[in-house]
């Protein structure tokens, strides 16, 4: 008996092979419970979750997830638990995700860099010639950030307590951005393009500004030098108090948006190269050449952006901290 179902056409086959670029880009930008290497090869990462129903802890991987737990695609692939009444809730999730592993790798790289530099300085005296090569490059970066950014923004009198934190932030963001540009392990993770990471960095700057700000800083917020009628209407204190939170918010959004946008552009042009092969030899070849040129351009641009964003975050943090120490401005 002849089937009445329509035969698949060439257009249907091409539709099935069409690459969903937004889905691929969002998947690579989001945090995952595995580290994709190439093709179907990936490294499963440990999942540590606590059941909201029983209170039991579960240690597993994404391939051995307990029955009541599932990956919610509507929540960017996060783990949810199906309750007895049919609802889905987010359990306590302490899993070692890709971004967590990337941060550990960055910490290991930073320790290797600075411990090797410390060994060089331990073996040489102050009277010896200046270091060259890799140690000299690290010293140049440290002196540039410390002298030209931190000291000049905060002031000679107050900069020393903040220098370790600001130097750590600069090198952490710089190394994280550079590792994120590597297309293969141990790079490729979009750490600084994650709003949670940039929120934590901005929150640390928020604490450094407001916990150690002097009385002149708080006086300018709650009793600014304005005409008396403006003090009677507490509009200026409200505006100044609002700025206390907008400064770290600007730091958070600026770093997050710039790094996420750069990764998204690189991933998009990479997907366009694969999409070009489905458009025929003439159109596909031209599209692939254009995409390859743009891909090289954005990778080179992101190398510059990796340094610029680390520099800008450190500089603005130093400026905001300097504004909390008004003696520097009066001098």
GROMACS .gro file of C-alpha atoms in nm:
model
  331
    1UNK     CA    1   0.000   0.000   0.000
    2UNK     CA    2   0.143   0.335  -0.102
    3UNK     CA    3   0.206   0.583   0.178
    4UNK     CA    4   0.021   0.912   0.160
    5UNK     CA    5   0.286   1.099   0.362
    6UNK     CA    6   0.471   1.369   0.162
    7UNK     CA    7   0.829   1.294   0.073
    8UNK     CA    8   1.092   1.524   0.227
    9UNK     CA    9   1.203   1.790  -0.016
   10UNK     CA   10   1.545   1.953  -0.052
   11UNK     CA   11   1.410   2.268   0.115
   12UNK     CA   12   1.302   2.064   0.417
   13UNK     CA   13   1.646   1.902   0.445
   14UNK     CA   14   1.818   2.242   0.423
   15UNK     CA   15   1.580   2.378   0.687
   16UNK     CA   16   1.679   2.097   0.924
   17UNK     CA   17   2.049   2.167   0.862
   18UNK     CA   18   2.013   2.541   0.924
   19UNK     CA   19   2.234   2.656   1.208
   20UNK     CA   20   2.053   2.837   1.488
   21UNK     CA   21   2.316   3.105   1.556
   22UNK     CA   22   2.142   3.282   1.850
   23UNK     CA   23   2.092   2.951   2.030
   24UNK     CA   24   2.456   2.848   1.980
   25UNK     CA   25   2.588   3.188   2.093
   26UNK     CA   26   2.370   3.196   2.406
   27UNK     CA   27   2.470   2.837   2.488
   28UNK     CA   28   2.841   2.922   2.472
   29UNK     CA   29   2.798   3.244   2.671
   30UNK     CA   30   2.609   3.077   2.954
   31UNK     CA   31   2.768   2.880   3.237
   32UNK     CA   32   2.752   2.501   3.200
   33UNK     CA   33   2.804   2.181   3.398
   34UNK     CA   34   3.061   2.051   3.149
   35UNK     CA   35   3.363   2.183   2.961
   36UNK     CA   36   3.322   2.132   2.590
   37UNK     CA   37   3.648   2.041   2.415
   38UNK     CA   38   3.570   1.963   2.050
   39UNK     CA   39   3.285   1.793   1.866
   40UNK     CA   40   3.111   1.555   2.106
   41UNK     CA   41   3.408   1.547   2.344
   42UNK     CA   42   3.353   1.726   2.676
   43UNK     CA   43   3.474   1.707   3.034
   44UNK     CA   44   3.186   1.646   3.282
   45UNK     CA   45   3.214   1.862   3.592
   46UNK     CA   46   3.098   1.763   3.943
   47UNK     CA   47   2.741   1.857   4.029
   48UNK     CA   48   2.666   1.920   4.397
   49UNK     CA   49   2.298   1.982   4.474
   50UNK     CA   50   2.074   1.961   4.781
   51UNK     CA   51   1.720   1.831   4.744
   52UNK     CA   52   1.448   2.072   4.854
   53UNK     CA   53   1.217   1.779   4.936
   54UNK     CA   54   1.439   1.542   5.133
   55UNK     CA   55   1.730   1.765   5.229
   56UNK     CA   56   1.976   1.506   5.096
   57UNK     CA   57   2.292   1.605   4.909
   58UNK     CA   58   2.361   1.455   4.567
   59UNK     CA   59   2.705   1.431   4.406
   60UNK     CA   60   2.687   1.344   4.038
   61UNK     CA   61   2.756   1.463   3.682
   62UNK     CA   62   2.514   1.579   3.414
   63UNK     CA   63   2.500   1.221   3.279
   64UNK     CA   64   2.393   1.073   3.616
   65UNK     CA   65   2.145   1.331   3.739
   66UNK     CA   66   1.889   1.187   3.990
   67UNK     CA   67   1.537   1.130   3.864
   68UNK     CA   68   1.369   1.427   4.031
   69UNK     CA   69   1.620   1.675   3.890
   70UNK     CA   70   1.631   1.806   3.534
   71UNK     CA   71   1.795   2.077   3.324
   72UNK     CA   72   1.553   2.363   3.267
   73UNK     CA   73   1.622   2.503   2.920
   74UNK     CA   74   1.401   2.803   2.988
   75UNK     CA   75   1.637   2.896   3.275
   76UNK     CA   76   1.954   2.870   3.062
   77UNK     CA   77   2.009   2.502   3.142
   78UNK     CA   78   2.014   2.537   3.522
   79UNK     CA   79   1.919   2.240   3.738
   80UNK     CA   80   1.565   2.233   3.877
   81UNK     CA   81   1.388   1.983   4.101
   82UNK     CA   82   1.042   1.847   4.031
   83UNK     CA   83   0.835   1.853   4.349
   84UNK     CA   84   0.560   1.611   4.453
   85UNK     CA   85   0.286   1.858   4.357
   86UNK     CA   86   0.427   1.893   4.004
   87UNK     CA   87   0.595   2.231   4.052
   88UNK     CA   88   0.962   2.291   3.970
   89UNK     CA   89   1.192   2.469   4.216
   90UNK     CA   90   1.558   2.564   4.210
   91UNK     CA   91   1.754   2.351   4.462
   92UNK     CA   92   2.063   2.464   4.649
   93UNK     CA   93   2.329   2.429   4.380
   94UNK     CA   94   2.700   2.429   4.475
   95UNK     CA   95   2.820   2.265   4.154
   96UNK     CA   96   3.168   2.315   4.010
   97UNK     CA   97   3.066   2.479   3.683
   98UNK     CA   98   3.281   2.584   3.388
   99UNK     CA   99   3.317   2.941   3.514
  100UNK     CA  100   3.430   2.815   3.855
  101UNK     CA  101   3.698   2.597   3.697
  102UNK     CA  102   3.806   2.889   3.476
  103UNK     CA  103   3.849   3.109   3.785
  104UNK     CA  104   4.061   2.839   3.951
  105UNK     CA  105   4.276   2.824   3.638
  106UNK     CA  106   4.316   3.204   3.642
  107UNK     CA  107   4.420   3.191   4.009
  108UNK     CA  108   4.676   2.920   3.930
  109UNK     CA  109   4.816   3.127   3.642
  110UNK     CA  110   4.842   3.438   3.861
  111UNK     CA  111   5.016   3.243   4.137
  112UNK     CA  112   5.263   3.099   3.887
  113UNK     CA  113   5.335   3.446   3.745
  114UNK     CA  114   5.390   3.629   4.071
  115UNK     CA  115   5.570   3.347   4.253
  116UNK     CA  116   5.817   3.321   3.963
  117UNK     CA  117   5.869   3.699   3.975
  118UNK     CA  118   5.913   3.684   4.354
  119UNK     CA  119   6.182   3.417   4.315
  120UNK     CA  120   6.369   3.642   4.071
  121UNK     CA  121   6.364   3.936   4.313
  122UNK     CA  122   6.467   3.708   4.599
  123UNK     CA  123   6.779   3.604   4.409
  124UNK     CA  124   6.878   3.958   4.304
  125UNK     CA  125   6.976   4.263   4.503
  126UNK     CA  126   6.839   4.616   4.462
  127UNK     CA  127   7.171   4.723   4.313
  128UNK     CA  128   7.144   4.470   4.030
  129UNK     CA  129   7.025   4.575   3.688
  130UNK     CA  130   6.653   4.592   3.615
  131UNK     CA  131   6.487   4.266   3.516
  132UNK     CA  132   6.425   4.190   3.153
  133UNK     CA  133   6.202   3.956   2.961
  134UNK     CA  134   5.886   3.831   3.129
  135UNK     CA  135   5.974   3.958   3.478
  136UNK     CA  136   6.048   4.301   3.333
  137UNK     CA  137   5.713   4.309   3.153
  138UNK     CA  138   5.526   4.220   3.474
  139UNK     CA  139   5.719   4.488   3.665
  140UNK     CA  140   5.635   4.743   3.399
  141UNK     CA  141   5.263   4.663   3.428
  142UNK     CA  142   5.270   4.673   3.807
  143UNK     CA  143   5.453   5.008   3.816
  144UNK     CA  144   5.225   5.157   3.551
  145UNK     CA  145   4.905   5.062   3.735
  146UNK     CA  146   5.045   5.145   4.078
  147UNK     CA  147   5.206   5.481   3.996
  148UNK     CA  148   4.999   5.617   3.707
  149UNK     CA  149   4.655   5.489   3.808
  150UNK     CA  150   4.629   5.404   4.178
  151UNK     CA  151   4.865   5.660   4.331
  152UNK     CA  152   4.757   5.947   4.106
  153UNK     CA  153   4.385   5.876   4.157
  154UNK     CA  154   4.378   5.811   4.531
  155UNK     CA  155   4.670   6.024   4.642
  156UNK     CA  156   5.013   5.973   4.794
  157UNK     CA  157   4.874   5.969   5.148
  158UNK     CA  158   4.600   5.705   5.111
  159UNK     CA  159   4.682   5.479   4.815
  160UNK     CA  160   4.894   5.210   4.987
  161UNK     CA  161   4.612   5.016   5.163
  162UNK     CA  162   4.417   4.992   4.836
  163UNK     CA  163   4.706   4.908   4.601
  164UNK     CA  164   4.704   4.528   4.666
  165UNK     CA  165   4.330   4.502   4.598
  166UNK     CA  166   4.336   4.717   4.284
  167UNK     CA  167   4.643   4.541   4.141
  168UNK     CA  168   4.477   4.205   4.207
  169UNK     CA  169   4.159   4.320   4.032
  170UNK     CA  170   4.355   4.446   3.731
  171UNK     CA  171   4.554   4.127   3.676
  172UNK     CA  172   4.255   3.903   3.750
  173UNK     CA  173   4.040   4.076   3.486
  174UNK     CA  174   4.327   4.092   3.237
  175UNK     CA  175   4.422   3.723   3.262
  176UNK     CA  176   4.056   3.617   3.267
  177UNK     CA  177   3.983   3.817   2.952
  178UNK     CA  178   4.288   3.679   2.770
  179UNK     CA  179   4.211   3.318   2.864
  180UNK     CA  180   3.853   3.370   2.750
  181UNK     CA  181   3.978   3.440   2.398
  182UNK     CA  182   4.138   3.096   2.368
  183UNK     CA  183   3.902   2.874   2.167
  184UNK     CA  184   4.015   2.552   2.340
  185UNK     CA  185   4.075   2.428   2.694
  186UNK     CA  186   4.190   2.580   2.932
  187UNK     CA  187   4.027   2.891   2.784
  188UNK     CA  188   3.704   2.985   2.615
  189UNK     CA  189   3.490   3.050   2.922
  190UNK     CA  190   3.303   3.380   2.937
  191UNK     CA  191   3.381   3.465   3.302
  192UNK     CA  192   3.385   3.846   3.289
  193UNK     CA  193   3.080   3.829   3.061
  194UNK     CA  194   2.889   3.678   3.354
  195UNK     CA  195   2.691   3.938   3.549
  196UNK     CA  196   2.748   3.751   3.878
  197UNK     CA  197   3.126   3.784   3.848
  198UNK     CA  198   3.119   4.153   3.760
  199UNK     CA  199   2.867   4.213   4.040
  200UNK     CA  200   3.109   4.062   4.294
  201UNK     CA  201   3.401   4.272   4.166
  202UNK     CA  202   3.190   4.588   4.176
  203UNK     CA  203   3.061   4.498   4.523
  204UNK     CA  204   3.421   4.470   4.649
  205UNK     CA  205   3.488   4.820   4.515
  206UNK     CA  206   3.164   4.939   4.677
  207UNK     CA  207   3.288   4.813   5.015
  208UNK     CA  208   3.632   4.968   4.965
  209UNK     CA  209   3.471   5.305   4.891
  210UNK     CA  210   3.209   5.322   5.163
  211UNK     CA  211   3.361   5.131   5.454
  212UNK     CA  212   3.675   5.344   5.459
  213UNK     CA  213   3.547   5.679   5.335
  214UNK     CA  214   3.633   5.969   5.566
  215UNK     CA  215   3.396   6.219   5.725
  216UNK     CA  216   3.435   6.468   5.440
  217UNK     CA  217   3.303   6.204   5.199
  218UNK     CA  218   2.990   6.140   5.409
  219UNK     CA  219   2.946   6.512   5.476
  220UNK     CA  220   2.926   6.578   5.101
  221UNK     CA  221   2.652   6.315   5.078
  222UNK     CA  222   2.427   6.408   5.372
  223UNK     CA  223   2.518   6.777   5.423
  224UNK     CA  224   2.666   6.909   5.096
  225UNK     CA  225   2.794   7.263   5.048
  226UNK     CA  226   2.485   7.403   4.877
  227UNK     CA  227   2.253   7.698   4.953
  228UNK     CA  228   2.050   7.657   5.270
  229UNK     CA  229   1.715   7.629   5.088
  230UNK     CA  230   1.844   7.318   4.910
  231UNK     CA  231   1.938   7.171   5.246
  232UNK     CA  232   1.588   7.239   5.375
  233UNK     CA  233   1.454   7.031   5.086
  234UNK     CA  234   1.655   6.708   5.115
  235UNK     CA  235   1.687   6.662   4.742
  236UNK     CA  236   2.066   6.680   4.718
  237UNK     CA  237   2.128   6.414   4.988
  238UNK     CA  238   1.891   6.178   4.805
  239UNK     CA  239   2.075   6.235   4.476
  240UNK     CA  240   2.417   6.192   4.640
  241UNK     CA  241   2.305   5.880   4.824
  242UNK     CA  242   2.172   5.740   4.497
  243UNK     CA  243   2.516   5.797   4.339
  244UNK     CA  244   2.672   5.574   4.606
  245UNK     CA  245   2.502   5.278   4.437
  246UNK     CA  246   2.518   5.394   4.075
  247UNK     CA  247   2.900   5.406   4.074
  248UNK     CA  248   2.954   5.033   4.138
  249UNK     CA  249   2.653   4.955   3.918
  250UNK     CA  250   2.823   5.134   3.629
  251UNK     CA  251   3.141   4.933   3.691
  252UNK     CA  252   2.944   4.609   3.688
  253UNK     CA  253   2.746   4.678   3.371
  254UNK     CA  254   3.039   4.827   3.174
  255UNK     CA  255   3.265   4.524   3.219
  256UNK     CA  256   2.983   4.273   3.172
  257UNK     CA  257   2.838   4.433   2.857
  258UNK     CA  258   3.170   4.489   2.681
  259UNK     CA  259   3.304   4.140   2.738
  260UNK     CA  260   2.976   3.965   2.659
  261UNK     CA  261   2.935   4.166   2.338
  262UNK     CA  262   3.288   4.082   2.223
  263UNK     CA  263   3.240   3.709   2.281
  264UNK     CA  264   2.900   3.719   2.110
  265UNK     CA  265   3.046   3.883   1.796
  266UNK     CA  266   3.331   3.632   1.773
  267UNK     CA  267   3.095   3.336   1.819
  268UNK     CA  268   2.848   3.480   1.567
  269UNK     CA  269   3.106   3.515   1.289
  270UNK     CA  270   3.238   3.167   1.370
  271UNK     CA  271   2.887   3.026   1.321
  272UNK     CA  272   2.845   3.223   0.996
  273UNK     CA  273   3.148   3.038   0.854
  274UNK     CA  274   2.973   2.704   0.907
  275UNK     CA  275   2.647   2.849   0.780
  276UNK     CA  276   2.818   2.956   0.458
  277UNK     CA  277   2.880   2.595   0.354
  278UNK     CA  278   2.503   2.538   0.329
  279UNK     CA  279   2.446   2.830   0.088
  280UNK     CA  280   2.621   2.693  -0.218
  281UNK     CA  281   2.978   2.733  -0.347
  282UNK     CA  282   2.958   3.091  -0.481
  283UNK     CA  283   2.762   3.266  -0.208
  284UNK     CA  284   2.910   3.046   0.065
  285UNK     CA  285   3.272   3.115  -0.037
  286UNK     CA  286   3.223   3.491  -0.037
  287UNK     CA  287   3.042   3.482   0.296
  288UNK     CA  288   3.310   3.262   0.451
  289UNK     CA  289   3.592   3.491   0.336
  290UNK     CA  290   3.412   3.794   0.480
  291UNK     CA  291   3.339   3.611   0.806
  292UNK     CA  292   3.702   3.495   0.840
  293UNK     CA  293   3.830   3.852   0.792
  294UNK     CA  294   3.583   3.986   1.048
  295UNK     CA  295   3.670   3.703   1.286
  296UNK     CA  296   4.039   3.793   1.273
  297UNK     CA  297   3.954   4.161   1.319
  298UNK     CA  298   3.734   4.102   1.626
  299UNK     CA  299   3.989   3.866   1.783
  300UNK     CA  300   4.257   4.134   1.744
  301UNK     CA  301   4.016   4.394   1.879
  302UNK     CA  302   3.931   4.176   2.179
  303UNK     CA  303   4.301   4.153   2.266
  304UNK     CA  304   4.297   4.531   2.304
  305UNK     CA  305   3.961   4.528   2.482
  306UNK     CA  306   4.091   4.267   2.730
  307UNK     CA  307   4.353   4.515   2.850
  308UNK     CA  308   4.135   4.826   2.819
  309UNK     CA  309   3.852   4.682   3.029
  310UNK     CA  310   4.092   4.571   3.304
  311UNK     CA  311   4.254   4.916   3.296
  312UNK     CA  312   3.922   5.106   3.298
  313UNK     CA  313   3.773   4.900   3.583
  314UNK     CA  314   4.087   4.955   3.795
  315UNK     CA  315   4.110   5.324   3.708
  316UNK     CA  316   3.744   5.400   3.788
  317UNK     CA  317   3.765   5.200   4.109
  318UNK     CA  318   4.071   5.405   4.210
  319UNK     CA  319   3.895   5.730   4.117
  320UNK     CA  320   3.587   5.642   4.323
  321UNK     CA  321   3.805   5.542   4.619
  322UNK     CA  322   3.998   5.868   4.584
  323UNK     CA  323   3.672   6.065   4.599
  324UNK     CA  324   3.608   5.905   4.940
  325UNK     CA  325   3.927   6.069   5.072
  326UNK     CA  326   3.869   6.440   5.029
  327UNK     CA  327   4.203   6.550   5.181
  328UNK     CA  328   4.370   6.455   4.854
  329UNK     CA  329   4.151   6.699   4.657
  330UNK     CA  330   4.202   6.978   4.910
  331UNK     CA  331   4.580   6.938   4.884
   0.00000   0.00000   0.00000
